[in-house]
mmCIF file with all atom_site columns, C-alpha atoms in Angstrom:
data_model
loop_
_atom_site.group_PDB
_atom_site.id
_atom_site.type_symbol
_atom_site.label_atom_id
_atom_site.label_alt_id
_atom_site.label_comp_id
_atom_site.label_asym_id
_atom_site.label_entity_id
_atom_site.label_seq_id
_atom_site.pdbx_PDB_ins_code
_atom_site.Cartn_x
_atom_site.Cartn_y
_atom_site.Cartn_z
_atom_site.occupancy
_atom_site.B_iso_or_equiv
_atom_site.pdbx_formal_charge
_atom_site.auth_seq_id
_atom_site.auth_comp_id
_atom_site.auth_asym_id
_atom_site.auth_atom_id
_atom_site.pdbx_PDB_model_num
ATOM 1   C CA . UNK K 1 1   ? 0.000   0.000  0.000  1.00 45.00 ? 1   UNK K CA 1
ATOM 2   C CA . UNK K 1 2   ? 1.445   3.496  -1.106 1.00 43.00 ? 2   UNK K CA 1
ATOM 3   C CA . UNK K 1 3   ? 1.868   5.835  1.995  1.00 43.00 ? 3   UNK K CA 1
ATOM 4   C CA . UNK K 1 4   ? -0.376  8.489  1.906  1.00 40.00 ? 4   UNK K CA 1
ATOM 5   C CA . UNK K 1 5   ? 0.144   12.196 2.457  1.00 34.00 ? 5   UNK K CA 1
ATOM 6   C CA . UNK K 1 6   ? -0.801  11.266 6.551  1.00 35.00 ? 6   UNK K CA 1
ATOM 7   C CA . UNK K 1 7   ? 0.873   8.765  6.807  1.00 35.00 ? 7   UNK K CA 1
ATOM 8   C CA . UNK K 1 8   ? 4.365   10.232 5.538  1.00 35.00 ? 8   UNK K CA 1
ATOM 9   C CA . UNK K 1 9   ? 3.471   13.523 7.863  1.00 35.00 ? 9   UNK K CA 1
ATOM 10  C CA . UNK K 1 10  ? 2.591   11.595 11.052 1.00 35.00 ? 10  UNK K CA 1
ATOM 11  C CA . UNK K 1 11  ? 5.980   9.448  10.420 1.00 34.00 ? 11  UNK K CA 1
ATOM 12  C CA . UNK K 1 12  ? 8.390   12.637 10.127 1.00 30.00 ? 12  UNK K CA 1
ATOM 13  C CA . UNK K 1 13  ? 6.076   14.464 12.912 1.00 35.00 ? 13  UNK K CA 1
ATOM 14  C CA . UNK K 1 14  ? 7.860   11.952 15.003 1.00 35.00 ? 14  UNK K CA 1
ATOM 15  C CA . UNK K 1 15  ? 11.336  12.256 14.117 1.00 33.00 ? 15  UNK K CA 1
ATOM 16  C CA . UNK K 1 16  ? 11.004  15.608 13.978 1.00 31.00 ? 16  UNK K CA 1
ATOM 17  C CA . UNK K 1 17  ? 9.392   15.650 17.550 1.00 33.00 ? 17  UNK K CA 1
ATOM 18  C CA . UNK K 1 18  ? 12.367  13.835 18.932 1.00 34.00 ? 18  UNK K CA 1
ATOM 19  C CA . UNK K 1 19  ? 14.469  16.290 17.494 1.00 31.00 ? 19  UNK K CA 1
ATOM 20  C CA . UNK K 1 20  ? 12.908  18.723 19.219 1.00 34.00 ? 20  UNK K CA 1
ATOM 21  C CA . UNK K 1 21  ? 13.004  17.227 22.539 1.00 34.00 ? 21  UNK K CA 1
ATOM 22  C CA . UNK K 1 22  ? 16.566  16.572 22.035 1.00 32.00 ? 22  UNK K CA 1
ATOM 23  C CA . UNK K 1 23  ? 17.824  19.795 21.232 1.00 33.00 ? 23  UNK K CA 1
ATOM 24  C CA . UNK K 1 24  ? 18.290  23.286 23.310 1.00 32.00 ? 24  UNK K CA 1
ATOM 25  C CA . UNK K 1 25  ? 15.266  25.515 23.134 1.00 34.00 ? 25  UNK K CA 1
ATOM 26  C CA . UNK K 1 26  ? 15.713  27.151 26.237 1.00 33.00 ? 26  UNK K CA 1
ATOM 27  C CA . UNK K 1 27  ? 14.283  29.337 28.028 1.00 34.00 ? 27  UNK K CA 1
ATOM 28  C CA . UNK K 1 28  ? 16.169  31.998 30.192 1.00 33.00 ? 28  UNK K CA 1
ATOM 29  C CA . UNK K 1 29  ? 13.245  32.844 32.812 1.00 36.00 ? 29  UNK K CA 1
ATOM 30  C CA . UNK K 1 30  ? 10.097  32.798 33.904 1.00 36.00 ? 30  UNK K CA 1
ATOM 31  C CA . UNK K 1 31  ? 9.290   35.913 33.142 1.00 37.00 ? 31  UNK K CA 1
ATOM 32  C CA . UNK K 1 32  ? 11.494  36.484 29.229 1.00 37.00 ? 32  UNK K CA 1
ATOM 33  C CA . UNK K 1 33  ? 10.458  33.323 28.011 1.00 39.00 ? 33  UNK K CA 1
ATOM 34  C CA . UNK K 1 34  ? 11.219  33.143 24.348 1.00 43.00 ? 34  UNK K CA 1
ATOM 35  C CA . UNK K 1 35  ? 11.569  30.603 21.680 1.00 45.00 ? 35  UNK K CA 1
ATOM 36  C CA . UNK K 1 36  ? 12.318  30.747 18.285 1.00 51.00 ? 36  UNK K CA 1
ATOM 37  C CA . UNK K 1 37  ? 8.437   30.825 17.324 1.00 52.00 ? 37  UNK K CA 1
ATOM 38  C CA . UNK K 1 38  ? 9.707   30.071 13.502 1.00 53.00 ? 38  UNK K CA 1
ATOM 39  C CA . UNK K 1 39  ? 12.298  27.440 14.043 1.00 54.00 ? 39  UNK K CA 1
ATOM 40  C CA . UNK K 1 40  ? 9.310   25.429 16.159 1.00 53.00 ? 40  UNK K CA 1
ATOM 41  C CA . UNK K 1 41  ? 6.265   26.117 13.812 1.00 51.00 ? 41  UNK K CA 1
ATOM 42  C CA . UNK K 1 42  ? 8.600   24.923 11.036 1.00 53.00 ? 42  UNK K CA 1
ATOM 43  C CA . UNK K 1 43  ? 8.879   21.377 13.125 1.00 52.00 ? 43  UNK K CA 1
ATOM 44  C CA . UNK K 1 44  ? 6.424   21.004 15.119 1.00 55.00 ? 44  UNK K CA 1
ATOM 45  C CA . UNK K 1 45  ? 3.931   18.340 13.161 1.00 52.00 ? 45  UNK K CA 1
ATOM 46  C CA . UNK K 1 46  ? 0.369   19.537 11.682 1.00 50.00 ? 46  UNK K CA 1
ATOM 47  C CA . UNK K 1 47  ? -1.453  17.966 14.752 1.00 51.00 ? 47  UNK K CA 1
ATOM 48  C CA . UNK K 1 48  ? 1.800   17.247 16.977 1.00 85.00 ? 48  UNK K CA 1
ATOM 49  C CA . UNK K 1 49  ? 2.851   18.623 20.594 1.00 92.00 ? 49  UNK K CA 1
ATOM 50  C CA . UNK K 1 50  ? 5.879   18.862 21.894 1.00 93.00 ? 50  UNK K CA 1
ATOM 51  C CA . UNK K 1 51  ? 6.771   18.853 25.281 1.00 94.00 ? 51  UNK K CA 1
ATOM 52  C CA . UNK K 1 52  ? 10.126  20.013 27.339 1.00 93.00 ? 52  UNK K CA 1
ATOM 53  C CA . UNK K 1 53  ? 10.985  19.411 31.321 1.00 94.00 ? 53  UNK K CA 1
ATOM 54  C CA . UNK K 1 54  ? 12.774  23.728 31.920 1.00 93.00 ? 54  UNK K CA 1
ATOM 55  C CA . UNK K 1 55  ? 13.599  24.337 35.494 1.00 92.00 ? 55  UNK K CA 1
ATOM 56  C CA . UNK K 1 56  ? 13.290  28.343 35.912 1.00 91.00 ? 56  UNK K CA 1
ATOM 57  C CA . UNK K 1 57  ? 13.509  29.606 38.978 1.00 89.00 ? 57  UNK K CA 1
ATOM 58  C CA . UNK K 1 58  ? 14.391  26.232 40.901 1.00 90.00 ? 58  UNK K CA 1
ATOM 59  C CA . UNK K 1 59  ? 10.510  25.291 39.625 1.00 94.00 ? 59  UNK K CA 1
ATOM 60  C CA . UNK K 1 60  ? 10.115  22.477 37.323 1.00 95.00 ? 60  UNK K CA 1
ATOM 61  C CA . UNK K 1 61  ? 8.244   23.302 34.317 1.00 97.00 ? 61  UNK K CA 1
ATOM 62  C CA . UNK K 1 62  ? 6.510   21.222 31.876 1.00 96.00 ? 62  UNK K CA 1
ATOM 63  C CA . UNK K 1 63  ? 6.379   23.296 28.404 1.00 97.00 ? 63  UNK K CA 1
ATOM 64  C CA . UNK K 1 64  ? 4.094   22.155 26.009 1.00 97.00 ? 64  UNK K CA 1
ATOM 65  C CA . UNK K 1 65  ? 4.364   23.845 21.678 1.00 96.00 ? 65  UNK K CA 1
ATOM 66  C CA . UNK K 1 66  ? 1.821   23.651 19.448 1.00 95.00 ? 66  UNK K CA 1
ATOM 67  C CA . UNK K 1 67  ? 0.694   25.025 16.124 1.00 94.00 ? 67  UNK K CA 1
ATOM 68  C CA . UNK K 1 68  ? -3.012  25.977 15.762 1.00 95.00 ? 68  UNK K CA 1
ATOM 69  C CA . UNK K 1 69  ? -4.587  27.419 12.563 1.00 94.00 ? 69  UNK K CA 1
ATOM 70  C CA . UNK K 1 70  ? -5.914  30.450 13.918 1.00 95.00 ? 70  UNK K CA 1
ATOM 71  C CA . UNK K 1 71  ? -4.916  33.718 14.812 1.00 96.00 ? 71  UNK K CA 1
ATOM 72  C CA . UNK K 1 72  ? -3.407  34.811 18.189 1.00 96.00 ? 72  UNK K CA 1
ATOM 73  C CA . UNK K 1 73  ? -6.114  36.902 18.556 1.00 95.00 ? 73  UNK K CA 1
ATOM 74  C CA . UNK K 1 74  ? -8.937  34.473 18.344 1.00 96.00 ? 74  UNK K CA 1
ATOM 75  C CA . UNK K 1 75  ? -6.808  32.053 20.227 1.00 97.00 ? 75  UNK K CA 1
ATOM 76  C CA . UNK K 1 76  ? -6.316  34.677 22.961 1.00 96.00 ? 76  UNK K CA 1
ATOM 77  C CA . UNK K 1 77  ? -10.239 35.152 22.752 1.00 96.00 ? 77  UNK K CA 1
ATOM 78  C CA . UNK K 1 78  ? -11.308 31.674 24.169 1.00 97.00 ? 78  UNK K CA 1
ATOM 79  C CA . UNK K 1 79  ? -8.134  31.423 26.172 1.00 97.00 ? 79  UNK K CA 1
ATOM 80  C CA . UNK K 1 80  ? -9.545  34.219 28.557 1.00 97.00 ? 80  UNK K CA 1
ATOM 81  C CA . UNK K 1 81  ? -13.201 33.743 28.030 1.00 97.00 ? 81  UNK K CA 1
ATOM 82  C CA . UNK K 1 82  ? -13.783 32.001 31.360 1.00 97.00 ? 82  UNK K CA 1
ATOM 83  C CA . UNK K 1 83  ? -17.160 32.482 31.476 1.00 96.00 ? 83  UNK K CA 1
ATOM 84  C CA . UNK K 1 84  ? -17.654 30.293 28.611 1.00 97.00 ? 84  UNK K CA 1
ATOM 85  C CA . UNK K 1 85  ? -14.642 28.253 29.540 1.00 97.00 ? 85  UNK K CA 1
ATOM 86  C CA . UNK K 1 86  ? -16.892 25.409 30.422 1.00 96.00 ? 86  UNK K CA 1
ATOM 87  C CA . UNK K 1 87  ? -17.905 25.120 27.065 1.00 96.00 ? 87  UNK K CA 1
ATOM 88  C CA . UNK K 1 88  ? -14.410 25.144 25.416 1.00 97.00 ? 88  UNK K CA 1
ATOM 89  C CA . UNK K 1 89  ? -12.377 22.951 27.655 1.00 96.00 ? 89  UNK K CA 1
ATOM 90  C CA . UNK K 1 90  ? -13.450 19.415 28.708 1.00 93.00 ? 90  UNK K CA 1
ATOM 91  C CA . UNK K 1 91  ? -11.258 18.889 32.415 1.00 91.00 ? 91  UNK K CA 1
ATOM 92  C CA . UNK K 1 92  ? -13.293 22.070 33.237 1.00 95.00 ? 92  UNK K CA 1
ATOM 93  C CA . UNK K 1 93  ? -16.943 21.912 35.646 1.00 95.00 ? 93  UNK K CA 1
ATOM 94  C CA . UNK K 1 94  ? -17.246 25.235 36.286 1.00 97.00 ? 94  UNK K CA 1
ATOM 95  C CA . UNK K 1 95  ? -15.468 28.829 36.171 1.00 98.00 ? 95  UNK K CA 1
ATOM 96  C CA . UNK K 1 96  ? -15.837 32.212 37.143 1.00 97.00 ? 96  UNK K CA 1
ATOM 97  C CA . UNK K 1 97  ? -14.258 35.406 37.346 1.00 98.00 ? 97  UNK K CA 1
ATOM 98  C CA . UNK K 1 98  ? -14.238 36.496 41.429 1.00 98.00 ? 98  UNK K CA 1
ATOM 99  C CA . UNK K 1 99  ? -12.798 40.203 41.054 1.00 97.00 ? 99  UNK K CA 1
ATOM 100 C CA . UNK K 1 100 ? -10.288 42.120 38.617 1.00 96.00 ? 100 UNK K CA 1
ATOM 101 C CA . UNK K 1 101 ? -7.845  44.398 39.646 1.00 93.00 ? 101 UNK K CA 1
ATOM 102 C CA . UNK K 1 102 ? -5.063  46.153 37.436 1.00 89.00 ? 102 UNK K CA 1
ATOM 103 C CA . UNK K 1 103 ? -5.299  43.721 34.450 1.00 87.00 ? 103 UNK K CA 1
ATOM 104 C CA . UNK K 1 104 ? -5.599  40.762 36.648 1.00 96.00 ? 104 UNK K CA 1
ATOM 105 C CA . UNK K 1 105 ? -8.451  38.743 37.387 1.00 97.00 ? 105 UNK K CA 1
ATOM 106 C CA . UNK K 1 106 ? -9.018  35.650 40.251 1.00 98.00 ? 106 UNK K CA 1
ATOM 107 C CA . UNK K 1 107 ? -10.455 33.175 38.602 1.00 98.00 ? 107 UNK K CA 1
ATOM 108 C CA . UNK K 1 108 ? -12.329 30.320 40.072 1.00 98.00 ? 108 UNK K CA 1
ATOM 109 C CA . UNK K 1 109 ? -11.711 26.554 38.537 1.00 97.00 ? 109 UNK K CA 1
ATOM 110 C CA . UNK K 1 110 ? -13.223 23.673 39.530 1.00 96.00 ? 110 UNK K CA 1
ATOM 111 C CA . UNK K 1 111 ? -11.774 20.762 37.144 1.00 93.00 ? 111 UNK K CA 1
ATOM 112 C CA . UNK K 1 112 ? -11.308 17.319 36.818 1.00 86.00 ? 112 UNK K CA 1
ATOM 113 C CA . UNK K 1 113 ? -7.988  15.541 36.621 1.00 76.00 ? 113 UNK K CA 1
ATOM 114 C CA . UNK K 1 114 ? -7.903  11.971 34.806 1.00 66.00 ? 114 UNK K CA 1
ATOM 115 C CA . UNK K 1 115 ? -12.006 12.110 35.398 1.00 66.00 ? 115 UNK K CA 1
ATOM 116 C CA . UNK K 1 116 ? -11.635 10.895 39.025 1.00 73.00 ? 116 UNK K CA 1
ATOM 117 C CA . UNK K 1 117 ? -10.300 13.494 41.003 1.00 81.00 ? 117 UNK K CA 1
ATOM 118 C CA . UNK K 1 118 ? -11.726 16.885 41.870 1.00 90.00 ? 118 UNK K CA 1
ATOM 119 C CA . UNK K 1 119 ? -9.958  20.212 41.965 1.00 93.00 ? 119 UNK K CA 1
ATOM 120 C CA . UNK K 1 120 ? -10.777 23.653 42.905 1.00 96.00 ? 120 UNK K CA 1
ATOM 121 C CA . UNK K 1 121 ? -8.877  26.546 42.957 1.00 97.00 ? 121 UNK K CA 1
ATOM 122 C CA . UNK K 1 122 ? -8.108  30.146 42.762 1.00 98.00 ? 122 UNK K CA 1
ATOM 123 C CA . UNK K 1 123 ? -5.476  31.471 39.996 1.00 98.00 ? 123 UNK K CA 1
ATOM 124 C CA . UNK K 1 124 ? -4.770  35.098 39.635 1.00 98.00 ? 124 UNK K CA 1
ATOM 125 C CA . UNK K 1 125 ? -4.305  35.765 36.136 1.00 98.00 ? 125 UNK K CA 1
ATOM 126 C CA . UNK K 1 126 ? -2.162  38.314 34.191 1.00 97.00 ? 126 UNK K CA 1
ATOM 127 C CA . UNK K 1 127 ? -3.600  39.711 30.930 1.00 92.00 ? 127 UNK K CA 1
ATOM 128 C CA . UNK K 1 128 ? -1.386  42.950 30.990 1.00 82.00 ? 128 UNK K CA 1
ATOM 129 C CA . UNK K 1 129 ? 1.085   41.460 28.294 1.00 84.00 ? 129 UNK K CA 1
ATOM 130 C CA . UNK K 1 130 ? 0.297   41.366 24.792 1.00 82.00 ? 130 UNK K CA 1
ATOM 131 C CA . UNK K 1 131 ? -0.400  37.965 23.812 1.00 91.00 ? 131 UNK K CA 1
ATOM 132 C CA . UNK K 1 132 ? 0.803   36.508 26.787 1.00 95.00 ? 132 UNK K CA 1
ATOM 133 C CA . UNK K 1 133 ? -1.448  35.074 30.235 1.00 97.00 ? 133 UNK K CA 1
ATOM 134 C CA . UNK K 1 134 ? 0.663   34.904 33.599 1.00 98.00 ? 134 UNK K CA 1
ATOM 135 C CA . UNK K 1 135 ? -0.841  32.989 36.003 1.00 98.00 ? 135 UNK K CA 1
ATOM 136 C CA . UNK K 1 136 ? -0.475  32.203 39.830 1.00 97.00 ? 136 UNK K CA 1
ATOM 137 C CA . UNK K 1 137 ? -2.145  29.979 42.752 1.00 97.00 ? 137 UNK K CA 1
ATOM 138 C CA . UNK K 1 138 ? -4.144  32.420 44.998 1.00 98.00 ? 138 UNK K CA 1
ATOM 139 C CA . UNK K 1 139 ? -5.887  29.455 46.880 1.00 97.00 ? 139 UNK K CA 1
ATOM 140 C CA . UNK K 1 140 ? -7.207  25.910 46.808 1.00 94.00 ? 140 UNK K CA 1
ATOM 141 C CA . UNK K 1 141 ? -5.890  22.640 45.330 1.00 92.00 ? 141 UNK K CA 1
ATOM 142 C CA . UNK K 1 142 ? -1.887  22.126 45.331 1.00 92.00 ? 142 UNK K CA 1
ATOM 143 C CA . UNK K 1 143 ? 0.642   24.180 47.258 1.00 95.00 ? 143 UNK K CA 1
ATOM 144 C CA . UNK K 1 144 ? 1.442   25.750 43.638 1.00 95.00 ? 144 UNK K CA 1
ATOM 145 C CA . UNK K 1 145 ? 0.312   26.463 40.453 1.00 96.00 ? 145 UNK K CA 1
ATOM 146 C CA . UNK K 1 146 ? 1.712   28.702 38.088 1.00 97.00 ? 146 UNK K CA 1
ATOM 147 C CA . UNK K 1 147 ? 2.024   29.378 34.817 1.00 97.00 ? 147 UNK K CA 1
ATOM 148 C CA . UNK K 1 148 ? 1.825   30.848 31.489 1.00 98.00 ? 148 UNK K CA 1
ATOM 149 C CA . UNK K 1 149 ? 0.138   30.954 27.783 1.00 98.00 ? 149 UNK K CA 1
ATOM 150 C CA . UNK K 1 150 ? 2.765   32.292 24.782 1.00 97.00 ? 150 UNK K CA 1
ATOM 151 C CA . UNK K 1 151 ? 0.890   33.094 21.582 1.00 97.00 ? 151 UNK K CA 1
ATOM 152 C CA . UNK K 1 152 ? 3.482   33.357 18.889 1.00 96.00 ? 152 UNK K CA 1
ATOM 153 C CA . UNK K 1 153 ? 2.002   34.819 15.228 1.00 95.00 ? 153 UNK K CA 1
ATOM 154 C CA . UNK K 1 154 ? 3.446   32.212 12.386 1.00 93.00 ? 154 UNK K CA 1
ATOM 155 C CA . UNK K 1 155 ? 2.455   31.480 8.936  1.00 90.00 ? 155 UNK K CA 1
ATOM 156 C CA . UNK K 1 156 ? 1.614   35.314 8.677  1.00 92.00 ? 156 UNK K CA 1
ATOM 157 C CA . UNK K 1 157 ? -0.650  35.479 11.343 1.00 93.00 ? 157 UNK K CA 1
ATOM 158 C CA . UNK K 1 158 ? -2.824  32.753 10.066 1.00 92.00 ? 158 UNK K CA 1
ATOM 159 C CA . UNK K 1 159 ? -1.832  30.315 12.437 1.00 94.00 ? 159 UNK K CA 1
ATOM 160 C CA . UNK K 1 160 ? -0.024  30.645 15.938 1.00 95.00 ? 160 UNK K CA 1
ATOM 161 C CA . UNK K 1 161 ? 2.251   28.855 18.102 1.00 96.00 ? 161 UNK K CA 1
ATOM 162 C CA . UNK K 1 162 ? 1.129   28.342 21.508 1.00 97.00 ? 162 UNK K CA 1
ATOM 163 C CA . UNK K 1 163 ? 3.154   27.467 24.532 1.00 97.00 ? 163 UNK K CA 1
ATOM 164 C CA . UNK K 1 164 ? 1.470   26.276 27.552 1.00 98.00 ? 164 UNK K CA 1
ATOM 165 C CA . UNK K 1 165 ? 3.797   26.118 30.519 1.00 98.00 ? 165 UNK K CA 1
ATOM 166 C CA . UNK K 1 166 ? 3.462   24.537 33.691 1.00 97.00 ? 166 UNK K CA 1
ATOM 167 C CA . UNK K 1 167 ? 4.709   23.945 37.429 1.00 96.00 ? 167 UNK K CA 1
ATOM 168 C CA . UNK K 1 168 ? 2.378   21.683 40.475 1.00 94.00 ? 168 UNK K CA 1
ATOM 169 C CA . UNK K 1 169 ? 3.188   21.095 43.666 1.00 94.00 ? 169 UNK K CA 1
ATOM 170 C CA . UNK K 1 170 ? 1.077   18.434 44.917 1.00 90.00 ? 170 UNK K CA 1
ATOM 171 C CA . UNK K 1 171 ? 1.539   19.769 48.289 1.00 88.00 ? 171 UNK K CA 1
ATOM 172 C CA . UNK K 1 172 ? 2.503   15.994 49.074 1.00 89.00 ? 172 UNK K CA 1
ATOM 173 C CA . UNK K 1 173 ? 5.225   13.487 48.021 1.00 88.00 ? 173 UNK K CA 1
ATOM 174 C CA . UNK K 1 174 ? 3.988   12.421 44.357 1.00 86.00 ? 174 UNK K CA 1
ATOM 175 C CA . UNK K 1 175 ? 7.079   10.954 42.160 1.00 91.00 ? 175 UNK K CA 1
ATOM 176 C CA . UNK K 1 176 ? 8.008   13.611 39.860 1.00 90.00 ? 176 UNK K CA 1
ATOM 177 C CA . UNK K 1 177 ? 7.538   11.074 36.873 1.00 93.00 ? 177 UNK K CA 1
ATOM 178 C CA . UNK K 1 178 ? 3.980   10.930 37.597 1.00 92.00 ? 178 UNK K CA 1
ATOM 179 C CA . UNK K 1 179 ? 3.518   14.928 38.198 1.00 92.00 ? 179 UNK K CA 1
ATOM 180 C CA . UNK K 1 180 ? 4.940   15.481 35.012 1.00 93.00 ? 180 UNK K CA 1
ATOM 181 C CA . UNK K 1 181 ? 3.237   12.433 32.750 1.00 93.00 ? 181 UNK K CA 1
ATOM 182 C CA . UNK K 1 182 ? -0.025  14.038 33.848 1.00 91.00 ? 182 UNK K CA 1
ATOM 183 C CA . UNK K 1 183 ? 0.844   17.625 32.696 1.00 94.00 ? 183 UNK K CA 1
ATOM 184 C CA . UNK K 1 184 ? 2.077   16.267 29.188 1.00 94.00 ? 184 UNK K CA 1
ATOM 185 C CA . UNK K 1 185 ? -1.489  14.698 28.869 1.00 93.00 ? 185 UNK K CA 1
ATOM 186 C CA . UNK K 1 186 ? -3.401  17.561 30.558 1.00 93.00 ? 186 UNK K CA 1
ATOM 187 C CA . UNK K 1 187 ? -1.790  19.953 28.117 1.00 95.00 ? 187 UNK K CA 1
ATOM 188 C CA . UNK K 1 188 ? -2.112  17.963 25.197 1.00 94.00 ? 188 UNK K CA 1
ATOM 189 C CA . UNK K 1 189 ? -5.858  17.780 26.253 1.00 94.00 ? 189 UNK K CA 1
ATOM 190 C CA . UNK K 1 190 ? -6.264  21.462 26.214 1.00 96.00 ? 190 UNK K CA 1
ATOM 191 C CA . UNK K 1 191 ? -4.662  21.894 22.987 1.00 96.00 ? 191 UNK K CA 1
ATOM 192 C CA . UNK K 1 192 ? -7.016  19.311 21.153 1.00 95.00 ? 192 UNK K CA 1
ATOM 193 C CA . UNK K 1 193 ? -10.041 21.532 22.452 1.00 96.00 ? 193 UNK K CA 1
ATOM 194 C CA . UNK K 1 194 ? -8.403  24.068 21.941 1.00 97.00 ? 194 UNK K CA 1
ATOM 195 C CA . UNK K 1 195 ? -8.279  23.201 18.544 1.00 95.00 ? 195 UNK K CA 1
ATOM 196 C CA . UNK K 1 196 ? -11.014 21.690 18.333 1.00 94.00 ? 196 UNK K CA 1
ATOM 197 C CA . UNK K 1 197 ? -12.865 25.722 19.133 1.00 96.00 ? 197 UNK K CA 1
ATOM 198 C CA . UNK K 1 198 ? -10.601 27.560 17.215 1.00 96.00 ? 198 UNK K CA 1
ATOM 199 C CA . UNK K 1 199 ? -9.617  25.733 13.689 1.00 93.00 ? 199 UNK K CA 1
ATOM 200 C CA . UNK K 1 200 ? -11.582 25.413 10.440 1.00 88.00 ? 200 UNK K CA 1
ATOM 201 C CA . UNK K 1 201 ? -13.502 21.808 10.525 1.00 79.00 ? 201 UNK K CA 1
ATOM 202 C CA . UNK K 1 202 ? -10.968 21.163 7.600  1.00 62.00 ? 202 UNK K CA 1
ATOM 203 C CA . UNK K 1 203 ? -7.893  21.888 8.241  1.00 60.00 ? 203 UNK K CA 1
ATOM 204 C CA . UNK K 1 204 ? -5.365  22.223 5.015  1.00 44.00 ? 204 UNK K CA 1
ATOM 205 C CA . UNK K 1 205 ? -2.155  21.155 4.984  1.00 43.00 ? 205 UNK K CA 1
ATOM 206 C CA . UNK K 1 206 ? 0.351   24.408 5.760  1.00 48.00 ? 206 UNK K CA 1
ATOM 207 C CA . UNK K 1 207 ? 3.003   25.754 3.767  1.00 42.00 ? 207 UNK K CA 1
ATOM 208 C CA . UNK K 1 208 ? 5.488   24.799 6.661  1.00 44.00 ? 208 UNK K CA 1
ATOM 209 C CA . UNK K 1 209 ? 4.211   20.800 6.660  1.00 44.00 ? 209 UNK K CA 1
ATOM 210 C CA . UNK K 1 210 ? 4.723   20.937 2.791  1.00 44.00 ? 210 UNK K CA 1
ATOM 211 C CA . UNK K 1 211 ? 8.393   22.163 3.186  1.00 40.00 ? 211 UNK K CA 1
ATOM 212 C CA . UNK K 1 212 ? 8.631   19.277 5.329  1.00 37.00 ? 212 UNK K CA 1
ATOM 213 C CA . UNK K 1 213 ? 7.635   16.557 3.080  1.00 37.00 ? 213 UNK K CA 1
ATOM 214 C CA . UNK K 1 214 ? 9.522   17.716 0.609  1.00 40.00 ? 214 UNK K CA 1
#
């Protein structure tokens, strides 16, 4: 049987992906994050994620990359509409927006983690940076939870990469294996919703997949 066009892309996604995970796209802090936002779009897979372990700030951080066909803005648009969140993002029961102060606002979340356990929490959320969202535990589950969303134009603004980053503190001894393994899946959960909201029902293959294949 001939490989088809998915096949071929899913097959050098992977390699790719590895490649990725093997090389040095650091990041200097928490708060000057930066990646080459071309460099990853180019690699990163039509429907891939890649994921990094950065320690910043003596926090381990899970950072997730992904490309999604649709602008940063509409991106940013369901990213901060909590009171629809519900509606966009499956781990989520229930959100609200508490008070807003100075470009940040204490949001309420009460989610699901793998569809057993309940959370609820407090995060106060940063929306002062152009496409950028800071966030940081207030109160409720874990002893931290912090954060941040990096929406990187690409493809001319017709598609963006977005970085969802990551540290939890159980508050209790959980092996670090497991703490991370559940952020890799929790992020590449949000991103599939996210995509799900955001992307044409058909999504074409880019100009930066094509260069791929070639």
């Amino acid at each position: 049987m001939r490989p088809t066009l998915w096949t071929r892309s899913t097959a050098i996604g992977a390699a790719v992906v590895a490649l990725l995970l093997s090389s040095s796209l650091t990041v200097p802090s928490f708060a000057e994050a930066q990646v080459d936002s071309k460099a990853v779009a180019m690699a990163v897979p039509l429907t891939g994620v890649v994921h990094q372990e950065q320690e910043i700030g003596r926090k381990d951080f899970i950072i997730s990359k992904t490309v999604v066909h649709a602008s940063p803005q509409k991106v940013f648009d369901v990213v901060t509409d909590y009171p629809n969140a519900v509606r966009y993002f499956s781990n989520l029961t229930a959100c609200e927006v508490l008070s807003e102060k100075n470009g940040v606002k204490n949001v309420r979340f009460n989610a699901k983690a793998a569809g057993l356990v309940k959370l609820d929490y407090v995060l106060a959320i940063d929306q002062s940076k152009p496409n950028r969202i800071e966030w940081t535990r207030v109160q409720g589950s874990f002893k931290a939870n912090e954060g941040y969303w990096d929406l990187a134009a690409v493809d001319g603004g017709k598609s963006t990469l977005v970085t969802y980053a990551k540290h939890v503190d159980p508050g209790f001894f959980t092996p670090k294996m497991f703490v991370h393994k559940t952020l890799k899946d929790t992020a590449e959960n949000i991103f599939r919703d996210l995509k799900r909201n955001v992307e044409p029902p058909q999504v074409a293959v880019d100009s930066s997949l094509k260069r791929i294949l070639k």
